[in-house]
Amino acid sequence: MFSKLYKYQVKELWSVARYFYLGMIGAIILSLLITATRIPGIVLFFNALSILSFILCGVTVGIFTIVYDYQNQQGKRSYFFRSIPARESAILSSRMAYYFTYYFVTVLFIVIGLAIFLILDNAVKMGVSFQIIFNIVKGFVLRTKIIGLLFILIIYAAIQHMVSMMFAITIGSEAKFKRLGIGGPVLVYFLHYIVMQIITLISMLFIPIAIRLPENFDSGFKFQIVFESMMSEISRLLSNKSHDIKIFGIGFIFITFITWIIMLIWIYKSSKNKISLN
């Protein structure tokens, strides 16, 4: 049943999302064609326009991902979706996979697209070939190993986005929020966001585990794990004993992971008891 629910949700949104993905590809192709003219003023203008269109298409896919999930859980398709004889675990896992799929694909489009825009822009400004700038960027990425960090951040952000949206829609659609309509999920998300920011800040500052950043990034992105709170670094900064922050607290990762588990259990129980449909 998981695969059927997952395919249903992905296929449902794909009928709309594919046009925005095509728009993103079209923006890149347009930028490539305009850049080939080598006319700085025109290239700069159309590249800016292409980047704006490109990002708007990606953001729109993200918005539709949330809207379609809301419609399946609480909106016009909720009675059909909720009438499907499926285990709650299958519904929950299919929603997670649905969110993760479109988030990951969209972010992949954005990262690759912006990299192409960046390379094109520098190639025009420096008056060199696309291949030369590409090799420089590739060398930097591989040498600093920053691609690994980016991948971890993307996965982390994907889970955070997925759990937050599902939590807001599910809890915000309970009977006590019914009179607020779409305002219920919006209110829950707002409250959740504030609480998470407070928890993240406190855990970053006071939990004694952090990353010590390298003194010189030119030598490569090398860091070490230290069992020290970021608060000590902030204290040194405020007392003028240090002029920059070299310790970045990562205690929030553990707290966030625990919070995700609590939220998913809450989502499961709320959904299993059936939310109030409008």
Coordinates of C-alpha atoms in Angstrom, one line a residue:
M1 CA 0.0 0.0 0.0
F2 CA 3.0 2.3 0.7
S3 CA 4.1 2.2 -3.0
K4 CA 0.5 2.9 -4.2
L5 CA 0.1 5.9 -1.9
Y6 CA 3.5 7.2 -2.8
K7 CA 3.0 6.9 -6.5
Y8 CA -0.4 8.5 -6.2
Q9 CA 1.0 11.6 -4.4
V10 CA 4.0 11.9 -6.6
K11 CA 2.0 11.5 -9.8
E12 CA -0.6 13.9 -8.6
L13 CA 1.8 16.8 -8.2
W14 CA 3.9 15.8 -11.2
S15 CA 1.1 16.9 -13.5
V16 CA 1.9 20.5 -12.3
A17 CA 5.6 20.3 -11.2
R18 CA 6.9 19.1 -14.5
Y19 CA 6.1 22.5 -16.1
F20 CA 8.1 24.3 -13.5
Y21 CA 11.0 22.0 -13.9
L22 CA 10.8 22.6 -17.6
G23 CA 10.8 26.3 -16.8
M24 CA 14.0 25.9 -14.8
I25 CA 15.7 24.0 -17.6
G26 CA 14.5 26.7 -20.0
A27 CA 15.9 29.4 -17.9
I28 CA 19.3 27.7 -18.0
I29 CA 19.2 27.2 -21.7
L30 CA 18.2 30.8 -22.3
S31 CA 21.1 32.0 -20.1
L32 CA 23.5 29.7 -22.2
L33 CA 22.2 31.2 -25.5
I34 CA 22.4 34.8 -24.2
T35 CA 25.9 34.3 -22.8
A36 CA 27.1 33.0 -26.1
T37 CA 26.6 36.6 -27.5
R38 CA 29.3 37.9 -25.2
I39 CA 27.6 41.2 -24.8
P40 CA 28.2 42.1 -21.1
G41 CA 25.2 44.4 -20.6
I42 CA 22.7 42.1 -22.3
V43 CA 24.2 39.0 -20.6
L44 CA 24.0 40.6 -17.2
F45 CA 20.4 41.6 -17.6
F46 CA 19.1 38.3 -19.0
N47 CA 21.2 36.3 -16.5
A48 CA 19.6 38.2 -13.6
L49 CA 16.1 37.6 -15.2
S50 CA 16.9 33.9 -15.8
I51 CA 18.1 33.4 -12.2
L52 CA 15.0 35.1 -10.8
S53 CA 12.7 33.0 -13.0
F54 CA 14.7 29.9 -12.1
I55 CA 14.4 30.4 -8.4
L56 CA 10.7 31.3 -8.5
C57 CA 10.0 28.1 -10.4
G58 CA 11.8 26.1 -7.7
V59 CA 10.0 27.9 -4.9
T60 CA 6.7 27.3 -6.6
V61 CA 7.3 23.6 -6.7
G62 CA 7.9 23.7 -3.0
I63 CA 4.7 25.6 -2.3
F64 CA 2.7 23.2 -4.4
T65 CA 4.2 20.2 -2.6
I66 CA 2.8 21.6 0.7
V67 CA -0.6 22.7 -0.9
Y68 CA -1.2 19.2 -2.4
D69 CA -0.4 17.5 0.9
Y70 CA -2.8 19.8 2.7
Q71 CA -5.5 19.1 0.1
N72 CA -5.0 15.3 0.6
Q73 CA -5.1 15.6 4.4
Q74 CA -7.6 18.3 5.1
G75 CA -8.8 20.0 1.8
K76 CA -10.9 19.0 -1.1
R77 CA -9.3 15.5 -1.6
S78 CA -9.2 14.6 2.0
Y79 CA -12.3 12.5 2.1
F80 CA -11.0 10.4 -0.8
F81 CA -7.5 10.1 0.6
R82 CA -8.8 9.3 4.1
S83 CA -11.1 6.6 2.8
I84 CA -8.2 4.5 1.5
P85 CA -8.0 1.3 3.6
A86 CA -4.3 1.7 4.5
R87 CA -2.3 1.4 7.7
E88 CA -1.5 4.8 9.3
S89 CA 2.2 3.8 9.1
A90 CA 1.9 3.5 5.3
I91 CA 0.2 6.9 5.0
L92 CA 2.8 8.6 7.2
S93 CA 5.8 7.0 5.4
S94 CA 4.4 7.7 1.9
R95 CA 3.9 11.4 2.9
M96 CA 7.5 11.5 4.1
A97 CA 8.8 9.9 0.9
Y98 CA 6.6 12.3 -1.2
Y99 CA 8.0 15.4 0.5
F100 CA 11.6 14.1 0.4
T101 CA 11.4 13.2 -3.3
Y102 CA 10.2 16.7 -4.5
Y103 CA 12.5 18.5 -2.0
F104 CA 15.6 16.6 -3.1
V105 CA 14.8 16.9 -6.9
T106 CA 14.1 20.6 -6.6
V107 CA 17.2 21.3 -4.5
L108 CA 19.3 19.3 -7.0
F109 CA 17.9 21.4 -9.9
I110 CA 18.6 24.6 -7.9
V111 CA 22.2 23.7 -6.9
I112 CA 23.2 22.5 -10.4
G113 CA 21.4 25.5 -12.1
L114 CA 22.9 28.1 -9.8
A115 CA 26.4 26.5 -10.3
I116 CA 25.9 26.9 -14.1
F117 CA 24.8 30.5 -13.7
L118 CA 27.8 31.3 -11.5
I119 CA 30.2 29.7 -14.0
L120 CA 28.6 31.5 -16.9
D121 CA 28.7 34.9 -15.2
N122 CA 32.4 34.6 -14.3
A123 CA 33.3 33.3 -17.7
V124 CA 31.8 36.4 -19.3
K125 CA 33.3 38.8 -16.7
M126 CA 36.8 37.3 -17.1
G127 CA 36.6 36.8 -20.8
V128 CA 37.6 33.1 -20.6
S129 CA 35.9 29.9 -21.7
F130 CA 33.2 28.1 -19.7
Q131 CA 35.5 25.0 -19.4
I132 CA 38.3 27.0 -17.6
I133 CA 35.9 28.4 -14.9
F134 CA 34.3 25.0 -14.6
N135 CA 37.7 23.4 -13.9
I136 CA 38.5 26.1 -11.3
V137 CA 35.2 25.5 -9.4
K138 CA 35.5 21.8 -9.6
G139 CA 39.0 21.9 -8.2
F140 CA 37.8 24.1 -5.3
V141 CA 34.9 21.9 -4.5
L142 CA 37.0 18.7 -4.6
R143 CA 39.9 20.2 -2.7
T144 CA 37.9 21.6 0.1
K145 CA 35.5 18.6 0.3
I146 CA 32.7 21.1 0.7
I147 CA 30.4 19.0 -1.4
G148 CA 30.1 16.5 1.4
L149 CA 29.1 19.2 3.8
L150 CA 26.6 20.5 1.3
F151 CA 25.1 17.1 1.0
I152 CA 24.7 16.7 4.7
L153 CA 23.1 20.1 5.0
I154 CA 20.7 19.3 2.2
I155 CA 19.6 16.1 3.8
Y156 CA 19.2 17.8 7.2
A157 CA 17.2 20.6 5.7
A158 CA 15.0 18.1 3.8
I159 CA 14.1 16.2 6.9
Q160 CA 13.5 19.4 8.8
H161 CA 11.2 20.8 6.1
M162 CA 9.4 17.5 5.7
V163 CA 8.7 17.0 9.4
S164 CA 7.8 20.6 10.0
M165 CA 5.2 20.7 7.1
M166 CA 3.7 17.4 8.0
F167 CA 3.4 18.4 11.7
A168 CA 1.8 21.8 10.9
I169 CA -0.7 20.3 8.5
T170 CA -1.7 17.3 10.7
I171 CA -1.8 19.1 14.1
G172 CA -3.1 22.3 12.6
S173 CA -6.0 20.3 11.1
E174 CA -7.2 18.8 14.4
A175 CA -10.8 19.6 15.6
K176 CA -9.7 22.5 17.9
F177 CA -8.2 24.3 14.9
K178 CA -11.1 23.5 12.5
R179 CA -12.7 27.0 12.6
L180 CA -9.4 28.5 11.5
G181 CA -9.3 26.6 8.2
I182 CA -5.9 27.0 6.5
G183 CA -5.0 29.3 9.4
G184 CA -4.7 26.3 11.7
P185 CA -1.6 24.8 10.0
V186 CA -0.2 28.3 9.5
L187 CA -0.5 29.0 13.3
V188 CA 1.0 25.7 14.3
Y189 CA 3.9 26.2 11.9
F190 CA 4.5 29.6 13.3
L191 CA 4.5 28.4 16.9
H192 CA 6.6 25.4 16.0
Y193 CA 9.2 27.6 14.2
I194 CA 9.6 29.9 17.3
V195 CA 10.0 27.0 19.7
M196 CA 12.5 25.3 17.4
Q197 CA 14.6 28.5 17.1
I198 CA 14.7 28.9 20.8
I199 CA 15.6 25.2 21.4
T200 CA 18.3 25.3 18.6
L201 CA 19.9 28.5 20.0
I202 CA 20.0 27.1 23.6
S203 CA 21.4 23.8 22.5
M204 CA 24.1 25.4 20.3
L205 CA 25.3 27.7 23.1
F206 CA 25.2 25.3 26.1
I207 CA 25.6 21.7 24.9
P208 CA 29.4 21.0 25.1
I209 CA 30.0 19.7 21.6
A210 CA 31.1 21.8 18.7
I211 CA 33.1 22.0 15.5
R212 CA 36.4 24.0 15.6
L213 CA 36.7 25.8 12.3
P214 CA 40.1 25.9 10.5
E215 CA 42.3 28.9 10.9
N216 CA 42.9 29.1 7.2
F217 CA 40.4 27.8 4.7
D218 CA 43.0 27.9 1.9
S219 CA 44.6 24.8 3.3
G220 CA 41.4 22.9 2.9
F221 CA 38.1 22.5 4.8
K222 CA 39.5 20.6 7.8
F223 CA 37.7 20.7 11.1
Q224 CA 37.8 18.9 14.4
I225 CA 35.1 17.9 16.9
V226 CA 35.7 19.5 20.4
F227 CA 33.8 18.9 23.6
E228 CA 33.3 22.6 24.4
S229 CA 30.2 24.7 24.5
M230 CA 29.9 27.6 22.1
M231 CA 29.0 29.9 25.0
S232 CA 32.7 29.9 26.0
E233 CA 33.5 31.2 22.6
I234 CA 30.8 33.9 22.8
S235 CA 32.1 35.0 26.2
R236 CA 35.6 35.4 24.8
L237 CA 34.1 37.4 21.9
L238 CA 32.1 39.7 24.2
S239 CA 35.1 40.3 26.5
N240 CA 37.3 41.2 23.4
K241 CA 39.6 38.2 24.0
S242 CA 38.7 37.0 20.5
H243 CA 37.7 38.8 17.3
D244 CA 36.0 36.0 15.5
I245 CA 34.1 32.8 16.2
K246 CA 36.1 29.6 15.6
I247 CA 33.8 27.2 17.5
F248 CA 30.4 26.4 16.1
G249 CA 28.0 24.5 18.4
I250 CA 26.4 21.4 17.0
G251 CA 24.5 20.2 20.0
F252 CA 21.3 21.2 18.3
I253 CA 21.7 18.2 16.0
F254 CA 21.0 15.8 18.8
I255 CA 18.2 17.9 20.2
T256 CA 16.6 18.3 16.8
F257 CA 16.8 14.6 16.1
I258 CA 14.9 13.9 19.3
T259 CA 12.4 16.6 18.5
W260 CA 11.8 15.0 15.0
I261 CA 11.0 11.7 16.7
I262 CA 8.6 13.3 19.1
M263 CA 6.9 15.2 16.3
L264 CA 6.6 12.1 14.1
I265 CA 5.0 10.1 16.9
W266 CA 2.6 13.0 17.5
I267 CA 1.8 13.1 13.8
Y268 CA 1.2 9.4 13.8
K269 CA -1.1 9.4 16.8
S270 CA -3.0 12.5 15.6
S271 CA -3.5 11.1 12.1
K272 CA -4.4 7.6 13.4
N273 CA -7.2 9.2 15.6
K274 CA -8.4 10.9 12.4
I275 CA -8.1 14.6 12.0
S276 CA -11.3 16.7 11.7
L277 CA -12.1 17.1 8.0
N278 CA -13.5 20.4 6.7

